[in-house]
Tab-separated table of C-alpha atoms and ligand atoms in Angstrom:
chain	number	residue	atom	x	y	z
A	224	MET	CA	0.000	0.000	0.000
A	225	LEU	CA	2.710	2.362	1.069
A	226	ARG	CA	4.674	1.518	-2.048
A	227	ARG	CA	1.684	2.237	-4.209
A	228	VAL	CA	1.184	5.664	-2.632
A	229	ASN	CA	4.867	6.368	-3.204
A	230	PHE	CA	4.522	5.298	-6.794
A	231	TYR	CA	1.582	7.648	-7.344
A	232	SER	CA	3.268	10.555	-5.672
A	233	ILE	CA	6.355	10.064	-7.807
A	234	CYS	CA	4.154	9.982	-10.897
A	235	PHE	CA	2.393	13.098	-9.742
A	236	ALA	CA	5.660	14.933	-9.035
A	237	PHE	CA	6.990	13.894	-12.410
A	238	ALA	CA	3.894	15.080	-14.234
A	239	LEU	CA	3.980	18.355	-12.343
A	240	SER	CA	7.576	19.046	-13.254
A	241	VAL	CA	6.919	18.253	-16.895
A	242	LEU	CA	4.043	20.699	-16.798
A	243	LEU	CA	6.188	23.324	-15.160
A	244	ILE	CA	8.938	22.890	-17.716
A	245	LEU	CA	6.423	23.154	-20.540
A	246	ALA	CA	4.822	26.188	-19.034
A	247	GLY	CA	8.194	27.751	-18.437
A	248	SER	CA	9.368	27.253	-21.984
A	249	ARG	CA	6.102	28.547	-23.292
A	250	TYR	CA	5.729	31.670	-21.332
A	251	THR	CA	9.188	32.953	-20.577
A	252	ASP	CA	10.728	35.271	-23.036
A	253	ASN	CA	14.294	34.435	-22.124
A	254	THR	CA	14.328	31.002	-23.607
A	255	VAL	CA	17.839	29.675	-23.609
A	256	TYR	CA	18.924	29.544	-27.182
A	257	ARG	CA	20.928	26.765	-28.747
A	258	PRO	CA	21.932	27.411	-32.312
A	259	SER	CA	20.216	25.373	-34.945
A	260	SER	CA	22.146	23.487	-37.552
A	261	GLU	CA	20.794	25.981	-40.039
A	262	SER	CA	21.975	29.026	-38.216
A	263	ARG	CA	25.290	27.302	-37.567
A	264	ARG	CA	25.730	26.981	-41.276
A	265	ASN	CA	25.043	30.622	-41.527
A	266	ILE	CA	27.587	31.575	-38.926
A	267	LYS	CA	30.086	29.290	-40.560
A	268	ASN	CA	29.682	31.039	-43.882
A	269	PHE	CA	30.116	34.300	-42.166
A	270	LEU	CA	33.246	33.208	-40.334
A	271	LYS	CA	34.665	31.773	-43.504
A	272	ILE	CA	34.611	35.210	-44.994
A	273	GLU	CA	36.119	36.463	-41.819
A	274	ASP	CA	39.207	34.305	-41.585
A	275	GLY	CA	39.159	31.623	-44.232
A	276	GLU	CA	39.742	28.971	-41.558
A	277	ASP	CA	36.505	27.133	-41.960
A	278	HIS	CA	37.905	23.760	-40.914
A	279	LEU	CA	39.075	25.055	-37.543
A	280	LEU	CA	35.569	25.783	-36.336
A	281	PRO	CA	34.176	23.627	-33.564
A	282	MET	CA	31.596	21.138	-34.724
A	283	PRO	CA	28.054	22.224	-34.056
A	284	THR	CA	26.383	20.719	-31.034
A	285	ASN	CA	22.704	20.057	-30.464
A	286	GLN	CA	22.090	19.658	-34.128
A	287	TYR	CA	18.662	18.164	-33.629
A	288	ASP	CA	16.864	20.289	-31.105
A	289	GLY	CA	18.350	23.627	-32.189
A	290	LEU	CA	15.784	24.512	-34.775
A	291	ALA	CA	12.991	23.980	-32.292
A	292	ASP	CA	14.682	26.428	-29.926
A	293	THR	CA	14.906	29.182	-32.510
A	294	GLU	CA	11.306	28.620	-33.448
A	295	ARG	CA	10.298	28.800	-29.821
A	296	LEU	CA	12.200	32.026	-29.346
A	297	LEU	CA	10.457	33.531	-32.366
A	298	GLU	CA	7.086	32.304	-31.124
A	299	ASN	CA	7.670	33.804	-27.680
A	300	THR	CA	8.633	37.114	-29.229
A	301	ARG	CA	5.582	37.039	-31.473
A	302	ASN	CA	3.362	36.520	-28.429
A	303	LYS	CA	5.126	39.142	-26.364
A	304	ILE	CA	4.651	41.779	-29.059
A	305	LYS	CA	0.950	40.973	-29.221
A	306	THR	CA	0.629	41.201	-25.456
A	307	ASP	CA	2.546	44.473	-25.280
A	308	LEU	CA	0.261	45.967	-27.915
A	309	MET	CA	-2.953	44.488	-26.569
A	310	ASN	CA	-4.352	47.928	-25.725
A	311	TYR	CA	-2.936	49.723	-28.715
A	312	ASN	CA	-5.502	51.286	-31.020
A	313	PHE	CA	-4.284	50.365	-34.483
A	314	THR	CA	-6.774	52.681	-36.146
A	315	TYR	CA	-4.371	55.409	-35.140
A	316	SER	CA	-1.710	53.765	-37.273
A	317	GLY	CA	-4.029	53.536	-40.255
A	318	VAL	CA	-4.877	49.834	-39.998
A	319	GLN	CA	-7.446	47.558	-38.360
A	320	LYS	CA	-5.281	45.064	-36.543
A	321	ILE	CA	-1.684	44.181	-35.786
A	322	GLU	CA	-1.478	41.610	-38.604
A	323	ASP	CA	-1.861	44.431	-41.134
A	324	LEU	CA	1.545	45.667	-39.986
A	325	LEU	CA	3.298	42.309	-39.886
A	326	MET	CA	5.477	41.184	-42.755
A	327	GLU	CA	4.815	37.544	-42.021
A	328	HIS	CA	1.142	38.239	-42.760
A	329	ASN	CA	2.019	40.192	-45.892
A	330	GLY	CA	1.403	43.370	-43.953
A	331	GLN	CA	3.500	46.491	-44.139
A	332	PRO	CA	5.227	47.714	-40.955
A	333	LEU	CA	5.265	51.403	-40.075
A	334	ARG	CA	8.824	52.436	-40.820
A	335	SER	CA	10.640	55.567	-39.734
A	336	LEU	CA	14.073	56.803	-40.697
A	337	ILE	CA	16.040	59.539	-38.939
A	338	ILE	CA	18.541	61.279	-41.219
A	339	SER	CA	21.130	63.356	-39.433
A	340	THR	CA	24.827	63.603	-38.671
A	341	TRP	CA	27.046	62.840	-35.677
A	342	ARG	CA	26.209	64.572	-32.379
A	343	SER	CA	22.927	66.093	-33.490
A	344	GLY	CA	20.531	64.527	-31.023
A	345	THR	CA	19.792	61.264	-32.810
A	346	THR	CA	20.483	59.220	-29.693
A	347	PHE	CA	17.636	60.833	-27.803
A	348	LEU	CA	15.194	60.815	-30.702
A	349	GLY	CA	16.084	57.213	-31.513
A	350	GLU	CA	15.352	56.201	-27.927
A	351	VAL	CA	11.988	57.994	-27.948
A	352	LEU	CA	10.902	55.997	-30.980
A	353	ASN	CA	12.297	52.793	-29.529
A	354	ALA	CA	10.179	53.276	-26.398
A	355	MET	CA	7.308	52.176	-28.616
A	356	PRO	CA	6.349	48.549	-27.855
A	357	GLY	CA	6.819	46.278	-30.855
A	358	ASN	CA	9.537	48.450	-32.339
A	359	PHE	CA	12.575	46.986	-34.058
A	360	TYR	CA	15.398	49.538	-33.886
A	361	HIS	CA	17.771	48.969	-36.772
A	362	TYR	CA	20.089	51.602	-35.289
A	363	GLU	CA	22.790	52.823	-37.655
A	364	PRO	CA	23.285	50.452	-40.591
A	365	LEU	CA	26.346	52.228	-41.994
A	366	LEU	CA	28.726	51.980	-39.030
A	367	ASN	CA	31.152	49.885	-41.019
A	368	TYR	CA	31.817	52.837	-43.332
A	369	GLU	CA	33.611	54.399	-40.361
A	370	ILE	CA	33.624	58.196	-40.072
A	371	ILE	CA	32.697	59.453	-43.517
A	372	GLN	CA	29.767	61.191	-45.119
A	373	ILE	CA	28.240	59.526	-48.150
A	374	ARG	CA	27.244	62.158	-50.701
A	375	GLY	CA	27.251	60.151	-53.910
A	376	PRO	CA	29.512	57.587	-55.596
A	377	PRO	CA	31.374	55.403	-54.813
A	378	HIS	CA	29.464	54.384	-51.662
A	379	ALA	CA	25.927	55.706	-52.202
A	380	ALA	CA	24.469	52.830	-54.211
A	381	LYS	CA	25.593	50.113	-51.832
A	382	ALA	CA	24.670	52.128	-48.738
A	383	LEU	CA	21.167	52.739	-50.079
A	384	SER	CA	20.649	49.115	-50.918
A	385	THR	CA	21.818	48.150	-47.421
A	386	ILE	CA	19.270	50.519	-45.887
A	387	LYS	CA	16.481	49.241	-48.113
A	388	ASN	CA	17.300	45.606	-47.484
A	389	MET	CA	17.390	46.095	-43.746
A	390	LEU	CA	14.079	47.927	-43.752
A	391	LYS	CA	12.707	44.895	-45.608
A	392	CYS	CA	14.261	42.585	-43.009
A	393	ASN	CA	16.492	41.079	-45.644
A	394	TYR	CA	19.941	40.459	-44.207
A	395	ASP	CA	21.372	38.386	-47.048
A	396	ASP	CA	24.610	39.567	-48.627
A	397	MET	CA	25.456	41.759	-45.661
A	398	GLU	CA	28.876	40.328	-44.824
A	399	ASP	CA	30.405	43.752	-44.161
A	400	TYR	CA	27.666	44.607	-41.709
A	401	PHE	CA	27.970	41.384	-39.738
A	402	LYS	CA	31.749	41.431	-39.863
A	403	PHE	CA	31.803	44.911	-38.340
A	404	GLY	CA	29.247	43.963	-35.704
A	405	LYS	CA	31.395	41.067	-34.588
A	406	GLY	CA	33.972	43.478	-33.218
A	407	HIS	CA	31.570	46.296	-32.310
A	408	VAL	CA	28.623	45.081	-30.284
A	409	PHE	CA	27.105	48.563	-30.095
A	410	GLN	CA	25.961	47.971	-33.666
A	411	PHE	CA	23.456	45.551	-32.085
A	412	SER	CA	23.023	46.620	-28.493
A	413	HIS	CA	20.875	49.663	-29.311
A	414	ASN	CA	18.436	47.301	-30.935
A	415	THR	CA	17.194	46.415	-27.463
A	416	ARG	CA	14.666	43.790	-28.466
A	417	LEU	CA	17.150	41.861	-30.574
A	418	TRP	CA	19.965	42.387	-28.101
A	419	GLY	CA	17.841	40.987	-25.292
A	420	HIS	CA	18.412	37.606	-26.927
A	421	CYS	CA	21.873	37.858	-28.370
A	422	LYS	CA	23.571	39.328	-25.349
A	423	HIS	CA	23.343	35.760	-24.050
A	424	LYS	CA	24.186	34.180	-27.364
A	425	ARG	CA	26.230	36.437	-29.625
A	426	GLU	CA	25.844	34.155	-32.637
A	427	LEU	CA	22.212	35.161	-32.942
A	428	CYS	CA	23.121	38.710	-33.888
A	429	LEU	CA	25.580	37.413	-36.477
A	430	ASP	CA	23.023	35.116	-38.006
A	431	SER	CA	21.438	36.741	-41.054
A	432	GLU	CA	18.619	34.245	-41.276
A	433	PHE	CA	17.605	34.544	-37.647
A	434	THR	CA	17.877	38.345	-37.710
A	435	GLY	CA	15.638	38.493	-40.769
A	436	LYS	CA	12.991	36.252	-39.239
A	437	PHE	CA	13.111	38.103	-35.937
A	438	CYS	CA	12.834	41.485	-37.684
A	439	LYS	CA	9.717	40.374	-39.554
A	440	LEU	CA	7.831	39.902	-36.282
A	441	PHE	CA	7.757	43.628	-35.537
A	442	PRO	CA	4.946	45.988	-36.582
A	443	PHE	CA	7.089	49.107	-36.081
A	444	GLN	CA	10.572	49.697	-37.380
A	445	SER	CA	12.942	52.587	-36.858
A	446	MET	CA	16.404	53.409	-38.107
A	447	LYS	CA	18.856	56.258	-37.753
A	448	VAL	CA	21.470	57.161	-40.315
A	449	VAL	CA	24.152	59.782	-39.704
A	450	ARG	CA	26.361	59.065	-42.702
A	451	LEU	CA	24.135	59.717	-45.712
A	452	ARG	CA	22.769	63.007	-46.985
A	453	LEU	CA	19.082	63.684	-47.536
A	454	ARG	CA	19.495	64.218	-51.276
A	455	LEU	CA	20.151	60.503	-51.697
A	456	ILE	CA	17.125	59.489	-49.634
A	457	GLU	CA	14.732	60.280	-52.466
A	458	GLU	CA	15.312	56.759	-53.746
A	459	ILE	CA	13.963	55.450	-50.438
A	460	LEU	CA	11.057	57.908	-50.311
A	461	GLU	CA	10.051	56.812	-53.778
A	462	ASP	CA	9.894	53.144	-52.788
A	463	LYS	CA	6.185	52.453	-52.270
A	464	GLU	CA	6.853	49.038	-50.827
A	465	LEU	CA	8.833	50.635	-48.012
A	466	ASN	CA	6.360	53.434	-47.306
A	467	VAL	CA	8.927	54.942	-44.969
A	468	LYS	CA	8.573	58.219	-43.056
A	469	VAL	CA	11.729	60.298	-42.907
A	470	ILE	CA	12.769	62.813	-40.256
A	471	LEU	CA	15.618	65.156	-41.081
A	472	LEU	CA	17.212	66.196	-37.796
A	473	ILE	CA	19.296	69.375	-37.877
A	474	ARG	CA	21.368	71.009	-35.151
A	475	ASP	CA	23.214	74.307	-34.709
A	476	PRO	CA	26.744	73.718	-36.098
A	477	ARG	CA	28.242	75.396	-33.028
A	478	GLY	CA	26.513	72.869	-30.787
A	479	VAL	CA	27.480	70.012	-33.084
A	480	MET	CA	31.147	71.012	-33.154
A	481	GLN	CA	31.241	71.516	-29.394
A	482	SER	CA	29.820	68.064	-28.834
A	483	ARG	CA	32.189	66.498	-31.348
A	484	GLN	CA	35.206	67.826	-29.451
A	485	HIS	CA	34.570	65.124	-26.910
A	486	ARG	CA	34.583	62.271	-29.368
A	487	ASP	CA	37.924	60.644	-30.183
A	488	PHE	CA	36.633	59.230	-33.444
A	489	CYS	CA	35.981	62.680	-34.823
A	490	GLN	CA	39.255	64.550	-35.074
A	491	PRO	CA	41.068	62.295	-37.543
A	492	ALA	CA	38.070	62.421	-39.911
A	493	PRO	CA	37.630	65.612	-41.976
A	494	ASP	CA	33.899	64.941	-42.489
A	495	CYS	CA	33.467	65.074	-38.748
A	496	TRP	CA	36.052	67.629	-37.720
A	497	ARG	CA	35.828	70.375	-40.338
A	498	PRO	CA	32.907	72.791	-39.831
A	499	GLU	CA	32.913	73.797	-43.504
A	500	LEU	CA	32.099	70.205	-44.493
A	501	LEU	CA	29.366	69.936	-41.864
A	502	CYS	CA	27.838	73.180	-43.091
A	503	ALA	CA	28.101	72.289	-46.769
A	504	ASP	CA	26.076	69.207	-45.859
A	505	MET	CA	23.546	71.395	-44.026
A	506	ILE	CA	23.113	73.496	-47.163
A	507	SER	CA	22.767	70.387	-49.282
A	508	ASP	CA	20.161	69.026	-46.847
A	509	TYR	CA	18.262	72.318	-46.980
A	510	VAL	CA	18.148	72.293	-50.775
A	511	ALA	CA	17.065	68.654	-50.768
A	512	ALA	CA	14.388	69.337	-48.128
A	513	ALA	CA	13.042	72.273	-50.145
A	514	ARG	CA	12.711	70.048	-53.178
A	515	LEU	CA	11.391	66.927	-51.440
A	516	LEU	CA	8.960	68.407	-48.871
A	517	PRO	CA	6.356	69.493	-51.455
A	518	LYS	CA	6.718	66.154	-53.210
A	519	TYR	CA	6.391	64.005	-50.072
A	520	PRO	CA	4.469	66.105	-47.534
A	521	ASP	CA	3.259	63.046	-45.603
A	522	ARG	CA	6.533	61.216	-45.738
A	523	LEU	CA	9.202	63.784	-44.915
A	524	THR	CA	9.505	66.187	-42.022
A	525	VAL	CA	12.238	68.436	-40.707
A	526	LEU	CA	13.149	69.082	-37.107
A	527	ARG	CA	15.751	71.166	-35.291
A	528	TYR	CA	17.255	69.402	-32.301
A	529	GLU	CA	16.988	72.568	-30.220
A	530	GLU	CA	13.205	72.510	-30.581
A	531	LEU	CA	13.111	68.939	-29.382
A	532	ALA	CA	15.325	69.747	-26.421
A	533	LEU	CA	13.396	72.883	-25.428
A	534	ASN	CA	9.971	71.263	-25.756
A	535	PRO	CA	10.531	67.511	-25.685
A	536	ASN	CA	6.960	66.622	-24.841
A	537	ILE	CA	5.118	68.708	-27.413
A	538	THR	CA	7.686	68.083	-30.121
A	539	SER	CA	7.655	64.317	-29.562
A	540	TYR	CA	3.846	64.205	-29.642
A	541	LYS	CA	3.827	66.080	-32.928
A	542	LEU	CA	6.478	63.852	-34.391
A	543	LEU	CA	4.790	60.639	-33.312
A	544	LYS	CA	1.575	61.860	-34.875
A	545	PHE	CA	3.421	62.449	-38.130
A	546	LEU	CA	4.773	58.903	-37.923
A	547	GLY	CA	1.310	57.452	-37.340
A	548	LEU	CA	2.171	56.318	-33.836
A	549	SER	CA	-0.101	56.760	-30.880
A	550	VAL	CA	1.659	57.787	-27.682
A	551	THR	CA	1.782	54.711	-25.450
A	552	PRO	CA	2.295	54.679	-21.673
A	553	SER	CA	5.852	53.451	-22.305
A	554	ILE	CA	6.612	56.523	-24.409
A	555	GLU	CA	5.043	58.828	-21.833
A	556	GLU	CA	7.141	57.155	-19.194
A	557	PHE	CA	10.294	57.554	-21.284
A	558	LEU	CA	9.646	61.236	-21.919
A	559	HIS	CA	8.853	61.796	-18.288
A	560	SER	CA	11.950	60.083	-16.975
A	561	HIS	CA	14.322	61.557	-19.545
A	562	THR	CA	13.254	65.132	-19.761
A	563	ASN	CA	12.137	66.297	-16.345
A	564	VAL	CA	15.430	67.826	-15.380
A	565	GLU	CA	15.228	70.398	-12.641
A	566	SER	CA	18.752	71.305	-11.578
A	567	GLY	CA	21.798	69.102	-11.440
A	568	GLY	CA	20.795	65.472	-11.350
A	569	VAL	CA	21.812	64.755	-14.907
A	570	SER	CA	22.197	61.034	-14.719
A	571	SER	CA	21.504	59.684	-18.118
A	572	THR	CA	23.534	59.908	-21.295
A	573	PHE	CA	20.515	60.877	-23.300
A	574	ARG	CA	18.776	63.146	-20.903
A	575	VAL	CA	17.844	66.336	-22.673
A	576	SER	CA	17.252	69.568	-20.888
A	577	ARG	CA	16.890	73.171	-21.818
A	578	ASP	CA	20.618	73.693	-21.266
A	579	VAL	CA	22.060	70.889	-23.344
A	580	PRO	CA	21.545	72.402	-26.800
A	581	PHE	CA	23.148	75.685	-25.767
A	582	LYS	CA	26.074	74.392	-23.764
A	583	TRP	CA	28.449	75.580	-26.495
A	584	LYS	CA	27.670	79.205	-25.501
A	585	ASN	CA	29.467	78.715	-22.208
A	586	VAL	CA	32.274	76.382	-23.117
A	587	LEU	CA	33.465	77.305	-26.606
A	588	ASP	CA	36.120	79.912	-27.165
A	589	TYR	CA	34.680	82.854	-29.094
A	590	ASN	CA	37.488	82.705	-31.648
A	591	TYR	CA	36.440	79.204	-32.565
A	592	VAL	CA	32.776	80.203	-32.687
A	593	GLU	CA	33.685	83.087	-34.956
A	594	GLU	CA	35.542	80.700	-37.236
A	595	ILE	CA	32.552	78.347	-37.382
A	596	GLN	CA	30.187	81.257	-38.051
A	597	MET	CA	32.395	82.498	-40.865
A	598	LEU	CA	32.449	79.083	-42.509
A	599	CYS	CA	28.796	78.373	-41.776
A	600	LYS	CA	27.071	81.696	-42.333
A	601	GLU	CA	24.937	80.507	-45.213
A	602	ALA	CA	23.928	77.245	-43.542
A	603	MET	CA	23.063	79.098	-40.332
A	604	ASP	CA	20.969	81.668	-42.181
A	605	LEU	CA	19.036	78.961	-43.970
A	606	TRP	CA	18.335	76.934	-40.845
A	607	GLY	CA	17.584	79.919	-38.609
A	608	TYR	CA	20.601	80.148	-36.328
A	609	GLU	CA	21.582	83.608	-35.085
A	610	LEU	CA	25.249	84.660	-35.233
A	611	ALA	CA	26.882	85.789	-32.002
A	612	GLN	CA	28.540	89.183	-32.546
A	613	ASN	CA	31.090	88.963	-29.762
A	614	ALA	CA	32.141	86.952	-26.729
A	615	SER	CA	29.964	88.827	-24.234
A	616	GLN	CA	26.856	88.550	-26.366
A	617	MET	CA	27.531	84.856	-26.917
A	618	ALA	CA	27.728	84.107	-23.194
A	619	SER	CA	24.817	86.299	-22.163
A	620	LYS	CA	21.538	84.687	-21.109
A	621	GLU	CA	19.559	87.050	-23.316
A	622	PHE	CA	21.190	85.797	-26.484
A	623	ASN	CA	18.828	83.399	-28.242
A	624	PRO	CA	20.611	81.501	-30.997
A	625	LEU	CA	17.316	80.336	-32.508
A	626	LYS	CA	15.250	82.323	-34.957
A	627	SER	CA	12.423	81.214	-37.141
A	628	TYR	CA	13.131	79.891	-40.591
A	629	VAL	CA	11.223	78.774	-43.628
A	630	ILE	CA	12.082	76.172	-46.185
A	631	THR	CA	11.644	77.495	-49.698
A	632	GLN	CA	13.062	76.500	-52.981
B	1344	NAG	C1	-9.557	53.883	-31.949
B	1344	NAG	O1	-9.374	55.200	-32.422
B	1344	NAG	C2	-10.365	55.655	-33.319
B	1344	NAG	C3	-9.983	57.047	-33.796
B	1344	NAG	O2	-8.644	57.112	-34.141
B	1344	NAG	C4	-11.719	55.662	-32.637
B	1344	NAG	O3	-12.715	56.059	-33.550
B	1344	NAG	C5	-12.014	54.277	-32.086
B	1344	NAG	O4	-13.212	54.305	-31.339
B	1344	NAG	C6	-10.881	53.780	-31.222
B	1344	NAG	N1	-11.128	52.410	-30.848
B	1344	NAG	C7	-11.051	52.006	-29.580
B	1344	NAG	C8	-11.352	50.561	-29.344
B	1344	NAG	O5	-10.760	52.736	-28.669
B	1345	NAG	C1	2.502	66.323	-23.461
B	1345	NAG	O1	1.835	66.868	-24.580
B	1345	NAG	C2	0.558	66.306	-24.829
B	1345	NAG	C3	0.019	66.835	-26.148
B	1345	NAG	O2	0.260	68.198	-26.309
B	1345	NAG	C4	-0.366	66.572	-23.658
B	1345	NAG	O3	-1.627	66.005	-23.870
B	1345	NAG	C5	0.260	65.997	-22.387
B	1345	NAG	O4	-0.508	66.310	-21.252
B	1345	NAG	C6	1.667	66.519	-22.194
B	1345	NAG	N1	2.300	65.819	-21.093
B	1345	NAG	C7	3.004	66.465	-20.167
B	1345	NAG	C8	3.603	65.632	-19.081
B	1345	NAG	O5	3.207	67.667	-20.206
B	1346	NAG	C1	28.565	92.806	-28.526
B	1346	NAG	O1	27.509	92.717	-29.485
B	1346	NAG	C2	26.287	93.274	-29.047
B	1346	NAG	C3	25.233	92.956	-30.102
B	1346	NAG	O2	25.631	93.359	-31.350
B	1346	NAG	C4	26.473	94.766	-28.815
B	1346	NAG	O3	25.253	95.318	-28.354
B	1346	NAG	C5	27.561	94.964	-27.780
B	1346	NAG	O4	27.840	96.349	-27.629
B	1346	NAG	C6	28.842	94.264	-28.183
B	1346	NAG	N1	29.779	94.294	-27.100
B	1346	NAG	C7	31.074	94.566	-27.283
B	1346	NAG	C8	31.938	94.543	-26.061
B	1346	NAG	O5	31.535	94.820	-28.376
């Protein structure tokens, strides 16, 4: 009798643990990932390009249950996105239901693209958009070009096709991108929803097939590009399949140059270090904006970083409306926690406050400001930035570097 009871209780305990394991694998997002044979093959191809030592790679393990693990991870993500957007009103985004925005249901995601240059406030804006649940943040796809501006040949065609492919979640033929990411994890880590998985298993981020499948689960997609000028973006605006919304983000060249002084990568690179090149790009962007805005009024918008920093809440609401995104509690929370700066207490790298955009007024030497203003007069006139006449005016509280501006052809 006693034995029989023991037998039943063991059976019961066994059944319970099986149930718990099943439940756990079903409902936790952090499923432990073991690479599938397929993704292994992928990584192998990638590494082959990397070092040509294919035969030295360790043999794949877990060849048989790997695929199931990837599928489970994708399924968990799919469910999590649905849960996170349970209360989201998709009418606001121009569709009836989430499936209309999902590539795996032949839907079209809402895509946004920030075009800017280094140290112009893209970090903050990128994080605002990424606070949206169900957003896949491509981050900066052109990191592997190092510190250059792409204004035309020889790099423009390939860079544009990279951007387009990524926005379509197609990561084939992207060896340069993956090779760079192998040594520079920040290429992936800003993509928080992808990184949540591959910080435990780096191979995932280097796996083009997995990345593509994962990307296709997301109804919202955002990207920032600081290495390509607006003129070239017309090709992307024209692409009906992409239906992308573009934000051109501009910043006062004095603020940009002040911020760039603190970046080691900048000084050796003329495109980053020379104000005349920055400002020539600002003029080029103005001309392109004047031409493209009337052509794509619903798809292109222009924003000065200073306006975002002075009025983060109102400006973000306006921008999100333009992008067809309803403000979610997570975005409200992000704006609240990253913009309510009273005094001191600046704790976050991307906290904006009223002072940040105008810090250059107090730290730059007037001689340098005068040099920038001389080289940038035309760009500053076009974009509505007031010149400082002398050192005392520059440092005074009354001096407002912002004026209004209009974009005309
Ligand atoms: C969603 O928003 C639309 C307007 O954008 C509104 O008419 C509709 O009632 C809303 N639906 C729900 C369920 O709140
Ligand atoms: C932010 O702006 C929106 C729209 O203008 C407004 O409804 C909301 O109350 C504002 N939030 C805060 C915290 O000021
Ligand atoms: C600096 O420029 C302002 C504005 O043009 C002017 O009013 C002021 O007299 C100038 N100060 C000096 C010391 O030149």
